[in-house]
Tab-separated table of C-alpha atoms and ligand atoms in Angstrom:
chain	number	residue	atom	x	y	z
Q	143	MET	CA	-23.244	15.309	-11.794
Q	144	THR	CA	-21.255	17.234	-9.227
Q	145	THR	CA	-18.568	19.620	-10.404
Q	146	ILE	CA	-16.645	20.439	-7.242
Q	147	SER	CA	-16.179	18.137	-4.257
Q	148	VAL	CA	-14.715	19.827	-1.231
Q	149	ILE	CA	-12.916	17.397	1.036
Q	150	ILE	CA	-12.721	18.494	4.642
Q	151	PRO	CA	-11.071	16.161	7.166
Q	152	VAL	CA	-12.191	17.004	10.675
Q	153	PHE	CA	-10.679	15.968	13.979
Q	154	ASN	CA	-12.039	17.705	17.066
Q	155	GLU	CA	-13.126	20.783	15.113
Q	156	GLU	CA	-16.524	21.481	16.736
Q	157	LYS	CA	-15.721	25.188	16.983
Q	158	ASN	CA	-14.935	25.468	13.276
Q	159	ILE	CA	-17.625	23.413	11.576
Q	160	SER	CA	-20.223	26.110	11.135
Q	161	SER	CA	-17.794	28.770	9.929
Q	162	VAL	CA	-16.038	26.437	7.486
Q	163	TYR	CA	-19.458	25.390	6.194
Q	164	ASN	CA	-20.682	28.971	5.795
Q	165	ARG	CA	-17.554	30.240	4.139
Q	166	CYS	CA	-17.314	27.290	1.750
Q	167	VAL	CA	-20.964	27.518	0.778
Q	168	SER	CA	-20.818	31.243	0.083
Q	169	VAL	CA	-17.658	30.885	-2.032
Q	170	LEU	CA	-19.043	27.929	-3.974
Q	171	ASP	CA	-22.385	29.637	-4.499
Q	172	SER	CA	-20.561	32.577	-5.994
Q	173	ILE	CA	-18.668	30.245	-8.349
Q	174	GLY	CA	-22.037	28.908	-9.406
Q	175	GLU	CA	-21.133	25.269	-10.098
Q	176	SER	CA	-22.740	22.274	-8.435
Q	177	PHE	CA	-20.799	21.089	-5.423
Q	178	GLU	CA	-20.705	18.774	-2.434
Q	179	LEU	CA	-18.976	19.248	0.903
Q	180	ILE	CA	-17.596	15.982	2.229
Q	181	PHE	CA	-16.728	16.048	5.907
Q	182	ILE	CA	-14.627	13.122	7.041
Q	183	ASN	CA	-14.822	12.758	10.783
Q	184	ASP	CA	-11.494	11.276	11.827
Q	185	GLY	CA	-12.479	9.893	15.225
Q	186	SER	CA	-13.288	13.209	16.925
Q	187	LYS	CA	-13.925	13.104	20.647
Q	188	ASP	CA	-16.084	16.231	20.720
Q	189	LYS	CA	-19.355	17.227	19.025
Q	190	THR	CA	-17.827	17.497	15.529
Q	191	PHE	CA	-19.767	14.603	14.075
Q	192	GLN	CA	-23.139	15.653	15.551
Q	193	LEU	CA	-22.681	19.086	13.992
Q	194	VAL	CA	-21.811	17.671	10.603
Q	195	TYR	CA	-24.730	15.299	10.815
Q	196	GLN	CA	-27.128	18.151	11.556
Q	197	LEU	CA	-25.791	20.097	8.575
Q	198	SER	CA	-26.319	17.097	6.327
Q	199	ALA	CA	-29.933	16.888	7.475
Q	200	THR	CA	-30.661	20.445	6.367
Q	201	ASP	CA	-28.384	20.653	3.320
Q	202	ALA	CA	-28.249	17.745	0.893
Q	203	ARG	CA	-24.942	18.975	-0.468
Q	204	VAL	CA	-23.290	18.060	2.820
Q	205	LYS	CA	-21.968	14.491	2.898
Q	206	TYR	CA	-20.282	12.814	5.797
Q	207	ILE	CA	-17.936	9.910	6.319
Q	208	ASN	CA	-17.592	8.921	9.936
Q	209	LEU	CA	-14.413	6.917	10.451
Q	210	SER	CA	-14.418	4.360	13.252
Q	211	ARG	CA	-11.443	5.939	15.027
Q	212	ASN	CA	-8.649	8.423	14.435
Q	213	PHE	CA	-6.746	7.265	11.361
Q	214	GLY	CA	-4.848	10.482	10.707
Q	215	HIS	CA	-5.298	13.386	8.344
Q	216	GLN	CA	-3.838	11.795	5.193
Q	217	ILE	CA	-6.034	8.714	5.434
Q	218	ALA	CA	-9.108	10.833	6.168
Q	219	VAL	CA	-8.447	12.817	2.991
Q	220	SER	CA	-7.931	9.587	1.035
Q	221	ALA	CA	-11.329	8.336	2.207
Q	222	GLY	CA	-12.888	11.557	0.915
Q	223	LEU	CA	-11.127	11.224	-2.432
Q	224	ASP	CA	-12.312	7.630	-2.781
Q	225	ALA	CA	-15.920	8.636	-2.262
Q	226	CYS	CA	-16.187	11.999	-3.975
Q	227	ASN	CA	-18.290	12.479	-7.106
Q	228	GLY	CA	-16.945	15.749	-8.433
Q	229	SER	CA	-15.073	16.440	-11.628
Q	230	TYR	CA	-12.701	18.319	-9.354
Q	231	ALA	CA	-11.792	17.892	-5.714
Q	232	VAL	CA	-10.597	20.581	-3.358
Q	233	ILE	CA	-8.702	19.439	-0.268
Q	234	ILE	CA	-8.959	21.937	2.541
Q	235	ASP	CA	-8.370	22.055	6.312
Q	236	ALA	CA	-11.305	22.662	8.605
Q	237	ASP	CA	-9.519	25.165	10.818
Q	238	LEU	CA	-9.715	27.912	8.150
Q	239	GLN	CA	-5.953	28.236	7.952
Q	240	ASP	CA	-6.595	27.677	4.279
Q	241	PRO	CA	-9.005	30.452	3.265
Q	242	PRO	CA	-11.972	28.937	1.371
Q	243	GLU	CA	-12.161	32.161	-0.670
Q	244	LEU	CA	-9.054	30.995	-2.515
Q	245	ILE	CA	-11.113	28.198	-4.074
Q	246	THR	CA	-12.299	30.782	-6.603
Q	247	SER	CA	-8.758	31.290	-7.943
Q	248	LEU	CA	-7.932	27.594	-7.685
Q	249	TYR	CA	-10.993	26.755	-9.738
Q	250	ALA	CA	-10.289	29.486	-12.286
Q	251	LYS	CA	-6.783	28.101	-12.834
Q	252	VAL	CA	-7.940	24.501	-13.123
Q	253	LYS	CA	-10.439	25.639	-15.745
Q	254	GLU	CA	-7.521	26.944	-17.797
Q	255	GLY	CA	-6.564	23.301	-18.255
Q	256	PHE	CA	-4.392	22.439	-15.289
Q	257	ASP	CA	-4.921	19.161	-13.458
Q	258	VAL	CA	-3.443	20.208	-10.154
Q	259	VAL	CA	-3.443	23.705	-8.741
Q	260	TYR	CA	-1.841	23.794	-5.345
Q	261	ALA	CA	-1.958	26.685	-2.941
Q	262	LYS	CA	1.522	27.860	-2.105
Q	263	ARG	CA	1.875	29.735	1.146
Q	264	GLN	CA	3.843	32.918	1.198
Q	265	LEU	CA	3.886	33.151	4.929
Q	266	ARG	CA	2.887	31.067	7.906
Q	267	LYS	CA	0.974	33.055	10.405
Q	268	GLY	CA	0.405	31.957	13.956
Q	269	GLU	CA	2.555	28.892	13.749
Q	270	THR	CA	5.255	28.225	16.232
Q	271	PHE	CA	8.828	28.930	15.252
Q	272	PHE	CA	9.493	25.245	15.769
Q	273	LYS	CA	6.800	24.212	13.300
Q	274	SER	CA	7.794	26.591	10.545
Q	275	ILE	CA	11.512	25.865	10.847
Q	276	THR	CA	11.046	22.080	10.884
Q	277	ALA	CA	8.635	22.274	7.946
Q	278	LYS	CA	11.055	24.431	5.959
Q	279	PHE	CA	13.949	22.098	6.668
Q	280	PHE	CA	11.896	18.994	5.902
Q	281	TYR	CA	10.673	20.157	2.485
Q	282	ARG	CA	14.142	21.194	1.418
Q	283	LEU	CA	15.596	17.876	2.550
Q	284	LEU	CA	12.851	15.978	0.770
Q	285	LYS	CA	13.497	17.884	-2.437
Q	286	LYS	CA	17.189	16.963	-2.259
Q	287	ILE	CA	16.734	13.241	-1.705
Q	288	THR	CA	13.765	12.407	-3.926
Q	289	THR	CA	13.516	12.316	-7.675
Q	290	ILE	CA	10.005	13.692	-7.953
Q	291	ASN	CA	9.389	17.382	-7.731
Q	292	ILE	CA	7.380	18.041	-4.583
Q	293	PRO	CA	6.601	21.776	-4.549
Q	294	LEU	CA	8.083	23.702	-1.635
Q	295	ASP	CA	5.922	25.355	1.020
Q	296	THR	CA	2.666	23.697	0.110
Q	297	GLY	CA	0.325	21.715	2.275
Q	298	ASP	CA	-2.558	19.661	1.022
Q	299	PHE	CA	-4.724	22.677	0.151
Q	300	ARG	CA	-5.245	22.314	-3.589
Q	301	ILE	CA	-7.672	21.423	-6.340
Q	302	ILE	CA	-7.192	18.314	-8.431
Q	303	SER	CA	-8.984	17.028	-11.501
Q	304	ARG	CA	-10.840	13.734	-11.891
Q	305	LYS	CA	-7.877	12.336	-13.877
Q	306	VAL	CA	-5.637	12.820	-10.856
Q	307	ILE	CA	-8.241	11.488	-8.411
Q	308	ASN	CA	-8.512	8.314	-10.456
Q	309	VAL	CA	-4.765	7.774	-10.475
Q	310	LEU	CA	-4.594	8.354	-6.718
Q	311	LYS	CA	-7.245	5.688	-6.272
Q	312	GLN	CA	-4.937	3.293	-8.132
Q	313	MET	CA	-2.142	3.926	-5.642
Q	314	PRO	CA	-3.028	1.547	-2.826
Q	315	GLU	CA	-0.031	2.273	-0.633
Q	316	GLN	CA	-0.553	2.130	3.108
Q	317	GLN	CA	1.670	5.075	3.913
Q	318	LYS	CA	-0.055	8.090	2.462
Q	319	PHE	CA	1.878	11.207	1.659
Q	320	LEU	CA	-0.618	12.869	-0.643
Q	321	ARG	CA	1.399	15.893	-1.656
Q	322	GLY	CA	4.149	13.549	-2.815
Q	323	GLN	CA	1.740	11.209	-4.546
Q	324	ILE	CA	0.054	14.075	-6.375
Q	325	ALA	CA	3.445	15.387	-7.508
Q	326	TRP	CA	4.279	11.855	-8.666
Q	327	VAL	CA	1.088	11.648	-10.761
Q	328	GLY	CA	2.266	14.450	-13.035
Q	329	PHE	CA	0.062	16.117	-15.675
Q	330	ASN	CA	-0.076	19.908	-15.676
Q	331	GLN	CA	0.510	21.341	-12.253
Q	332	THR	CA	0.714	24.928	-11.134
Q	333	ALA	CA	0.475	27.085	-8.029
Q	334	VAL	CA	-1.526	29.977	-6.681
Q	335	GLU	CA	0.040	31.940	-3.830
Q	336	TYR	CA	-1.737	32.811	-0.616
Q	337	GLN	CA	-1.152	33.818	2.941
Q	338	ARG	CA	-1.724	31.094	5.468
Q	339	GLU	CA	-3.932	32.328	8.263
Q	340	GLU	CA	-3.959	31.481	11.927
Q	341	ARG	CA	-6.139	28.625	13.094
Q	342	THR	CA	-9.491	30.246	13.958
Q	343	ALA	CA	-10.441	28.047	16.891
Q	344	GLY	CA	-9.475	24.841	18.631
Q	345	THR	CA	-6.000	23.322	18.723
Q	346	SER	CA	-3.861	21.602	16.147
Q	347	GLY	CA	-4.549	17.901	15.796
Q	348	TYR	CA	-1.078	17.436	14.352
Q	349	THR	CA	1.013	16.466	17.338
Q	350	VAL	CA	4.775	16.303	17.008
Q	351	LYS	CA	4.427	12.523	16.817
Q	352	LYS	CA	1.994	12.770	13.878
Q	353	MET	CA	4.264	15.281	12.152
Q	354	MET	CA	7.247	12.958	12.556
Q	355	ARG	CA	5.249	10.083	11.145
Q	356	LEU	CA	4.198	12.156	8.140
Q	357	ALA	CA	7.804	13.180	7.567
Q	358	MET	CA	8.984	9.567	7.737
Q	359	ASP	CA	6.193	8.471	5.392
Q	360	GLY	CA	7.195	11.195	2.953
Q	361	ILE	CA	10.820	10.152	2.956
Q	362	THR	CA	10.330	6.397	2.868
Q	363	SER	CA	7.642	6.558	0.174
Q	364	PHE	CA	9.666	8.675	-2.190
Q	365	SER	CA	13.313	8.078	-1.440
Q	366	ASN	CA	15.599	5.078	-1.128
Q	367	LEU	CA	18.440	7.174	0.163
Q	368	PRO	CA	18.141	6.001	3.779
Q	369	LEU	CA	18.560	2.420	2.562
Q	370	ARG	CA	21.554	3.445	0.494
Q	371	ILE	CA	23.354	5.008	3.434
Q	372	ALA	CA	24.808	1.613	4.405
Q	373	THR	CA	26.208	1.065	0.904
Q	374	ILE	CA	27.717	4.512	0.828
Q	375	ALA	CA	29.159	4.125	4.332
Q	376	GLY	CA	30.454	0.662	3.358
Q	377	PHE	CA	32.442	1.982	0.436
Q	378	LEU	CA	33.709	4.854	2.562
Q	379	VAL	CA	34.887	2.530	5.316
Q	380	SER	CA	36.476	0.206	2.775
Q	381	GLY	CA	38.385	3.131	1.299
Q	382	ILE	CA	39.611	4.113	4.733
Q	383	THR	CA	40.516	0.466	5.445
Q	384	PHE	CA	42.668	0.373	2.375
Q	385	CYS	CA	44.621	3.476	3.404
Q	386	VAL	CA	45.021	2.387	7.009
Q	387	ALA	CA	46.051	-1.092	5.868
Q	388	LEU	CA	48.799	0.403	3.716
Q	389	TYR	CA	49.952	2.496	6.646
Q	390	ALA	CA	49.821	-0.498	9.017
Q	391	LEU	CA	51.853	-2.650	6.615
Q	392	TYR	CA	54.312	0.196	6.128
Q	393	SER	CA	54.889	0.591	9.860
Q	394	ARG	CA	55.085	-3.184	10.377
Q	395	PHE	CA	57.539	-4.034	7.621
Q	396	ILE	CA	59.318	-0.851	6.574
Q	397	SER	CA	59.580	1.673	9.383
Q	398	LYS	CA	59.331	-1.167	11.955
Q	399	ASP	CA	57.726	1.295	14.359
Q	400	TYR	CA	54.784	-0.747	15.693
Q	401	VAL	CA	53.096	-2.305	18.676
Q	402	PRO	CA	52.890	-6.120	18.229
Q	403	GLY	CA	49.402	-7.259	17.167
Q	404	TRP	CA	48.178	-3.818	16.129
Q	405	THR	CA	48.585	-4.405	12.406
Q	406	SER	CA	46.481	-7.538	12.230
Q	407	ILE	CA	43.814	-6.229	14.606
Q	408	ILE	CA	43.295	-2.875	12.897
Q	409	ILE	CA	43.214	-4.394	9.420
Q	410	SER	CA	40.748	-7.115	10.351
Q	411	VAL	CA	38.453	-4.774	12.314
Q	412	LEU	CA	38.250	-2.262	9.484
Q	413	PHE	CA	37.935	-4.939	6.857
Q	414	ILE	CA	35.053	-6.646	8.631
Q	415	GLY	CA	33.362	-3.258	9.187
Q	416	GLY	CA	33.537	-2.458	5.487
Q	417	VAL	CA	32.311	-5.889	4.423
Q	418	GLN	CA	29.396	-5.738	6.861
Q	419	LEU	CA	28.264	-2.311	5.732
Q	420	ILE	CA	28.442	-3.233	2.076
Q	421	THR	CA	26.458	-6.414	2.746
Q	422	ILE	CA	23.801	-4.450	4.642
Q	423	GLY	CA	23.761	-2.042	1.706
Q	424	ILE	CA	23.120	-4.884	-0.722
Q	425	ILE	CA	20.246	-6.088	1.447
Q	426	GLY	CA	19.008	-2.477	1.460
Q	427	GLU	CA	19.021	-2.430	-2.334
Q	428	TYR	CA	16.832	-5.521	-2.403
Q	429	ILE	CA	14.520	-4.114	0.252
Q	430	SER	CA	14.129	-0.911	-1.712
Q	431	ARG	CA	13.042	-2.942	-4.725
Q	432	ILE	CA	10.694	-5.003	-2.613
Q	433	SER	CA	9.173	-1.867	-1.126
Q	434	SER	CA	8.597	-0.292	-4.509
Q	435	ASN	CA	6.879	-3.460	-5.705
Q	436	VAL	CA	4.775	-3.725	-2.588
Q	437	ARG	CA	3.623	-0.115	-3.055
Q	438	ASN	CA	2.018	-1.439	-6.210
Q	439	ARG	CA	1.830	1.932	-7.906
Q	440	PRO	CA	0.958	2.039	-11.557
Q	441	LEU	CA	4.170	1.906	-13.536
Q	442	TYR	CA	3.241	4.977	-15.555
Q	443	VAL	CA	0.338	7.294	-16.091
Q	444	VAL	CA	-0.886	7.969	-19.611
Q	445	SER	CA	-1.922	11.526	-20.326
Q	446	GLU	CA	-3.087	11.208	-23.939
Q	447	THR	CA	-3.250	8.399	-26.451
Q	448	ASN	CA	-5.172	7.491	-29.574
Q	449	LEU	CA	-5.313	3.884	-28.435
Q	450	ASP	CA	-8.012	2.473	-26.224
Q	451	TYR	CA	-7.535	3.886	-22.690
Q	452	SER	CA	-9.034	0.839	-21.011
Q	453	LYS	CA	-6.094	-1.255	-22.211
Q	454	PHE	CA	-3.813	0.715	-19.945
Q	455	ASN	CA	-6.187	0.516	-17.020
Q	456	GLU	CA	-6.552	-3.251	-17.376
Q	457	LYS	CA	-2.823	-3.596	-17.236
Q	458	SER	CA	-2.186	-1.326	-14.301
Q	459	SER	CA	-4.979	-2.723	-12.187
Q	460	GLN	CA	-3.714	-6.293	-12.504
X	231	UDP	N1	-6.971	16.282	11.104
X	231	UDP	C1	-7.489	15.001	10.944
X	231	UDP	N2	-6.945	13.965	11.658
X	231	UDP	C2	-5.885	14.140	12.505
X	231	UDP	C3	-5.331	15.442	12.624
X	231	UDP	C4	-5.886	16.479	11.914
X	231	UDP	O1	-8.445	14.787	10.192
X	231	UDP	O2	-5.445	13.176	13.112
X	231	UDP	C5	-7.558	17.387	10.317
X	231	UDP	C6	-7.905	18.628	11.126
X	231	UDP	O3	-9.217	18.573	11.623
X	231	UDP	C7	-7.743	19.737	10.105
X	231	UDP	C8	-6.624	19.219	9.207
X	231	UDP	O4	-6.587	17.820	9.391
X	231	UDP	O5	-8.892	19.909	9.312
X	231	UDP	C9	-5.292	19.846	9.514
X	231	UDP	O6	-4.960	19.616	10.863
X	231	UDP	P1	-4.345	20.706	11.837
X	231	UDP	O7	-4.922	22.046	11.591
X	231	UDP	O8	-4.503	20.161	13.217
X	231	UDP	O9	-2.825	20.658	11.411
X	231	UDP	P2	-1.807	21.886	11.296
X	231	UDP	O10	-2.500	22.968	10.529
X	231	UDP	O11	-1.504	22.260	12.687
X	231	UDP	O12	-0.652	21.292	10.558
X	232	MG	MG1	-4.203	23.785	10.957
């Protein structure tokens, strides 16, 4: 029985493998629980996989998952979560921006009875101004438009309990936004603060394109607001139509100060605009319901009960 599974997605990290391995092993040895290090090679083009493979040959605690191509960080982590054996899983980056030494405090907190302990960064070192400003803006926006409470300024560096891992495995959605999903799962969650370091070697695998995709996945998986925009705009335009229509009728029939044809054109244009937006909004409402059904998440997650647990699992896995 493994206690701690450390999940390390790797994409072109040949320069970091040995240091991440050494630092993780020394921290975990000092904790003194059984552990496994799961490296998920996300289609690296360099020697990353060979290095991981060599480690696994000399250390049985090193496990590897070699993905067939680059699937992206979130999916690589999901593969690790699916396969891990631990009672707890730590998700950590391979570039040592997340200091493995913090695992000690994460584990201590989780032992106090929390199910999720996320590492909250106080400061982002060595990241471009662009990256930190867009990240800051994105998390604040996401907090405003979603109903679940995604903690600010956290990445995926965290420890989660087996309960949470099992719920995540029941969430088969294609668009993974793990920090949102973990917030959605609930249970007892808390934070430990740390300073985010600079990447030790290599370059970021998160291109602007991948960041944009993650941001869109986060928004579309946890908010229907974008679909509601048409409804909101529709009612707004209809309100304006009503006022302009009154004005147009006033100038046509009362003040008689008008250009022929203007009244009918402006009223019909605005009216059609309003009707179209509201109709698109209605379609959006249906699509949002379809998308939440297609996500196929469990409807709820039971924390404690004195009934038979398997009853709930039967139901939610149907
Ligand atoms: N990563 C991955 N697949 C990708 C991009 C990144 O598995 O397509 C891994 C990468 O090896 C690292 C972690 O995800 O362990 C975080 O990536 P990175 O440091 O490049 O992102 P940043 O810190 O710049 O946001
Ligand atoms: Mg990084």
